[in-house]
Amino acid sequence: MRRLKKIILFSVIGLVLIIFVILGIEATFQRQTQDLIYKEISEIPHSETVIILGASVHADGKLSPILKDRVDTAIKLYENGIVENFLVTGDHRSDDYNEVAAMTNYLQKNGIDKSLITSDHAGLDTYDSMYRAGRVFNIEDAIVVTQNFHLPRTLFIAQNLGLDYHGFAADQSAYQTEYRLKQREKLANLKALWEVLLKKKPHSLQAFIH
């Protein structure tokens, strides 16, 4: 019985420590990037490129609400003269799933000329997208558009890659999966810290411009 109590005690202590580490990393990301995130569109300085990070796409090619808000926000930045062109980066691991084509098609349907859109078909995760934006597509100055809960991790990665990127939140609506995504983000922070510390190379260093 005494041994069982010790096992339970150590398990509880271990769980508490893990929670503190996860929350500590989240707080660190937020603290280090808070000055890089703009709250109002009027505050954003002119940047050459807006980077749109991919998210889920429906089977018919329709953007999920989260991705639609990201692209709509990027269009708003362009229409306000804040950015000049677009980098769309996302997952295109198979022929029947293509976040990049879906974003590109949506941009064009909303009046964005194809010549202003650069496509990164190998942005398989946030780290790869940031790394490739800077090292493969040579984007030095950019506004990154994604949801507010995702921006600290995104900009922490960019900052540690030596990239001068800022962020603007695409939270234009409430999302049914928002709570789950915020909890997932806490674990994704661990992965991002590990990738930064290891100076990980992305899955691909080819441009794949289509």
Tab-separated table of C-alpha atoms in Angstrom:
chain	number	residue	atom	x	y	z
A	1	MET	CA	0.000	0.000	0.000
A	2	ARG	CA	2.822	2.398	0.903
A	3	ARG	CA	4.507	1.714	-2.437
A	4	LEU	CA	1.260	2.419	-4.286
A	5	LYS	CA	0.908	5.747	-2.479
A	6	LYS	CA	4.439	6.702	-3.500
A	7	ILE	CA	3.709	5.827	-7.119
A	8	ILE	CA	0.538	7.927	-7.070
A	9	LEU	CA	2.349	10.822	-5.371
A	10	PHE	CA	5.211	10.816	-7.881
A	11	SER	CA	2.733	10.535	-10.755
A	12	VAL	CA	0.806	13.566	-9.513
A	13	ILE	CA	4.016	15.562	-9.005
A	14	GLY	CA	5.196	14.603	-12.492
A	15	LEU	CA	1.872	15.644	-14.019
A	16	VAL	CA	1.961	18.992	-12.209
A	17	LEU	CA	5.515	19.628	-13.423
A	18	ILE	CA	4.531	18.843	-17.014
A	19	ILE	CA	1.610	21.261	-16.789
A	20	PHE	CA	3.877	23.987	-15.396
A	21	VAL	CA	6.389	23.424	-18.213
A	22	ILE	CA	3.665	23.624	-20.876
A	23	LEU	CA	2.174	26.788	-19.386
A	24	GLY	CA	5.643	28.281	-18.932
A	25	ILE	CA	6.536	27.761	-22.580
A	26	GLU	CA	3.225	29.284	-23.656
A	27	ALA	CA	3.836	32.339	-21.446
A	28	THR	CA	7.379	32.709	-22.806
A	29	PHE	CA	6.172	32.636	-26.418
A	30	GLN	CA	3.514	35.240	-25.652
A	31	ARG	CA	5.930	37.525	-23.796
A	32	GLN	CA	8.614	37.381	-26.491
A	33	THR	CA	6.225	38.080	-29.372
A	34	GLN	CA	3.659	40.471	-27.913
A	35	ASP	CA	5.369	43.509	-29.443
A	36	LEU	CA	5.347	41.853	-32.877
A	37	ILE	CA	1.555	41.456	-33.037
A	38	TYR	CA	-0.586	44.334	-34.272
A	39	LYS	CA	-4.089	44.745	-32.882
A	40	GLU	CA	-5.387	47.368	-35.309
A	41	ILE	CA	-5.002	47.422	-39.061
A	42	SER	CA	-4.190	51.144	-38.934
A	43	GLU	CA	-1.067	50.371	-36.846
A	44	ILE	CA	0.509	47.982	-39.347
A	45	PRO	CA	3.485	49.398	-41.274
A	46	HIS	CA	3.839	48.743	-44.973
A	47	SER	CA	5.316	45.321	-45.741
A	48	GLU	CA	6.099	43.744	-49.072
A	49	THR	CA	4.411	40.390	-48.398
A	50	VAL	CA	1.549	38.937	-46.426
A	51	ILE	CA	2.065	35.277	-45.521
A	52	ILE	CA	-1.094	33.185	-45.216
A	53	LEU	CA	-0.626	29.971	-43.256
A	54	GLY	CA	-2.641	26.985	-44.425
A	55	ALA	CA	-5.417	25.242	-42.519
A	56	SER	CA	-7.990	22.582	-43.307
A	57	VAL	CA	-9.823	22.535	-46.626
A	58	HIS	CA	-13.073	20.664	-47.303
A	59	ALA	CA	-13.253	17.853	-49.844
A	60	ASP	CA	-14.929	20.162	-52.387
A	61	GLY	CA	-12.039	22.636	-52.131
A	62	LYS	CA	-13.979	25.082	-49.960
A	63	LEU	CA	-11.964	26.814	-47.262
A	64	SER	CA	-12.683	25.987	-43.643
A	65	PRO	CA	-13.928	28.979	-41.580
A	66	ILE	CA	-10.498	29.382	-39.992
A	67	LEU	CA	-8.686	29.407	-43.333
A	68	LYS	CA	-11.291	31.667	-44.950
A	69	ASP	CA	-10.758	34.241	-42.201
A	70	ARG	CA	-6.997	34.122	-42.789
A	71	VAL	CA	-7.341	34.706	-46.519
A	72	ASP	CA	-10.020	37.389	-46.114
A	73	THR	CA	-7.776	39.214	-43.627
A	74	ALA	CA	-4.856	39.077	-46.059
A	75	ILE	CA	-7.062	40.514	-48.824
A	76	LYS	CA	-8.060	43.329	-46.466
A	77	LEU	CA	-4.388	44.156	-45.858
A	78	TYR	CA	-3.785	44.278	-49.604
A	79	GLU	CA	-6.839	46.441	-50.269
A	80	ASN	CA	-5.648	48.869	-47.584
A	81	GLY	CA	-2.265	49.205	-49.317
A	82	ILE	CA	-0.360	47.592	-46.459
A	83	VAL	CA	1.084	44.699	-48.504
A	84	GLU	CA	1.987	44.250	-52.166
A	85	ASN	CA	1.886	40.499	-52.693
A	86	PHE	CA	0.953	37.162	-51.136
A	87	LEU	CA	2.718	33.982	-50.063
A	88	VAL	CA	0.270	31.135	-49.517
A	89	THR	CA	1.854	28.228	-47.709
A	90	GLY	CA	0.269	24.954	-46.703
A	91	ASP	CA	-0.111	21.228	-47.029
A	92	HIS	CA	-0.139	19.588	-50.467
A	93	ARG	CA	1.075	16.131	-49.599
A	94	SER	CA	-1.303	14.335	-51.962
A	95	ASP	CA	-3.140	14.999	-55.214
A	96	ASP	CA	-6.535	14.974	-53.490
A	97	TYR	CA	-5.649	17.464	-50.730
A	98	ASN	CA	-4.269	20.873	-51.631
A	99	GLU	CA	-4.554	23.791	-49.214
A	100	VAL	CA	-2.417	26.006	-51.439
A	101	ALA	CA	-4.561	25.633	-54.568
A	102	ALA	CA	-7.698	26.281	-52.530
A	103	MET	CA	-6.247	29.514	-51.133
A	104	THR	CA	-4.951	30.616	-54.543
A	105	ASN	CA	-8.324	29.982	-56.203
A	106	TYR	CA	-10.107	31.936	-53.470
A	107	LEU	CA	-7.730	34.877	-53.831
A	108	GLN	CA	-8.207	34.988	-57.595
A	109	LYS	CA	-11.992	34.782	-57.271
A	110	ASN	CA	-11.758	37.809	-55.002
A	111	GLY	CA	-9.853	39.932	-57.475
A	112	ILE	CA	-6.218	39.165	-56.666
A	113	ASP	CA	-4.090	38.799	-59.782
A	114	LYS	CA	-2.246	35.495	-60.019
A	115	SER	CA	1.038	37.324	-60.610
A	116	LEU	CA	0.850	38.628	-57.023
A	117	ILE	CA	0.578	35.142	-55.501
A	118	THR	CA	3.525	32.902	-54.650
A	119	SER	CA	2.648	29.330	-53.724
A	120	ASP	CA	4.535	27.180	-51.247
A	121	HIS	CA	3.242	23.629	-51.583
A	122	ALA	CA	5.604	22.247	-48.940
A	123	GLY	CA	4.556	24.278	-45.902
A	124	LEU	CA	3.633	21.102	-44.077
A	125	ASP	CA	3.626	22.717	-40.653
A	126	THR	CA	4.225	26.126	-39.084
A	127	TYR	CA	7.965	25.629	-38.686
A	128	ASP	CA	8.416	24.524	-42.295
A	129	SER	CA	6.312	27.442	-43.548
A	130	MET	CA	8.366	30.020	-41.633
A	131	TYR	CA	11.705	28.444	-42.512
A	132	ARG	CA	10.862	28.144	-46.203
A	133	ALA	CA	9.408	31.664	-46.385
A	134	GLY	CA	12.748	33.083	-45.278
A	135	ARG	CA	15.294	30.653	-46.669
A	136	VAL	CA	13.628	29.317	-49.832
A	137	PHE	CA	11.461	32.246	-50.949
A	138	ASN	CA	13.814	34.903	-49.514
A	139	ILE	CA	11.053	36.922	-47.857
A	140	GLU	CA	12.755	39.291	-45.434
A	141	ASP	CA	9.847	41.512	-44.435
A	142	ALA	CA	6.321	40.181	-43.955
A	143	ILE	CA	3.053	40.287	-42.082
A	144	VAL	CA	1.918	36.806	-41.053
A	145	VAL	CA	-1.829	36.256	-40.921
A	146	THR	CA	-3.294	33.551	-38.697
A	147	GLN	CA	-5.515	33.280	-35.622
A	148	ASN	CA	-4.498	35.034	-32.405
A	149	PHE	CA	-3.867	31.778	-30.518
A	150	HIS	CA	-1.466	30.682	-33.277
A	151	LEU	CA	0.512	33.905	-33.667
A	152	PRO	CA	2.871	33.610	-30.642
A	153	ARG	CA	4.205	30.228	-31.761
A	154	THR	CA	4.464	31.351	-35.377
A	155	LEU	CA	6.380	34.522	-34.567
A	156	PHE	CA	8.567	32.801	-31.965
A	157	ILE	CA	9.717	30.435	-34.703
A	158	ALA	CA	10.252	33.292	-37.176
A	159	GLN	CA	12.135	35.341	-34.602
A	160	ASN	CA	14.489	32.472	-33.819
A	161	LEU	CA	15.089	31.950	-37.526
A	162	GLY	CA	16.246	35.570	-37.755
A	163	LEU	CA	13.213	36.724	-39.736
A	164	ASP	CA	11.751	40.211	-39.417
A	165	TYR	CA	8.100	39.138	-39.432
A	166	HIS	CA	5.125	40.670	-37.648
A	167	GLY	CA	1.650	39.298	-37.137
A	168	PHE	CA	-1.970	40.319	-37.495
A	169	ALA	CA	-4.811	38.233	-36.115
A	170	ALA	CA	-7.440	36.785	-38.437
A	171	ASP	CA	-10.063	36.297	-35.721
A	172	GLN	CA	-13.091	37.513	-37.636
A	173	SER	CA	-15.516	34.985	-36.159
A	174	ALA	CA	-15.953	32.387	-33.431
A	175	TYR	CA	-14.961	28.819	-34.289
A	176	GLN	CA	-16.621	25.630	-33.112
A	177	THR	CA	-13.259	23.928	-32.694
A	178	GLU	CA	-11.496	26.899	-31.079
A	179	TYR	CA	-11.199	25.391	-27.581
A	180	ARG	CA	-9.719	22.169	-28.959
A	181	LEU	CA	-7.311	24.116	-31.166
A	182	LYS	CA	-6.133	26.242	-28.243
A	183	GLN	CA	-5.391	23.119	-26.208
A	184	ARG	CA	-3.591	21.555	-29.161
A	185	GLU	CA	-1.549	24.748	-29.493
A	186	LYS	CA	-0.089	24.192	-26.016
A	187	LEU	CA	1.383	20.870	-27.158
A	188	ALA	CA	2.451	22.334	-30.501
A	189	ASN	CA	4.506	24.875	-28.542
A	190	LEU	CA	6.637	22.014	-27.201
A	191	LYS	CA	7.281	20.820	-30.737
A	192	ALA	CA	8.162	24.338	-31.894
A	193	LEU	CA	10.651	24.832	-29.063
A	194	TRP	CA	12.273	21.495	-29.878
A	195	GLU	CA	12.523	22.385	-33.589
A	196	VAL	CA	14.060	25.775	-32.811
A	197	LEU	CA	16.603	24.325	-30.374
A	198	LEU	CA	17.614	21.632	-32.885
A	199	LYS	CA	17.681	24.154	-35.764
A	200	LYS	CA	15.632	21.649	-37.698
A	201	LYS	CA	15.608	21.641	-41.489
A	202	PRO	CA	12.182	21.447	-43.174
A	203	HIS	CA	10.984	18.380	-45.046
A	204	SER	CA	11.901	20.029	-48.349
A	205	LEU	CA	14.114	22.917	-49.451
A	206	GLN	CA	12.815	22.980	-53.028
A	207	ALA	CA	10.679	25.904	-54.136
A	208	PHE	CA	7.785	23.968	-55.736
A	209	ILE	CA	6.431	27.154	-57.263
A	210	HIS	CA	3.316	26.435	-59.317
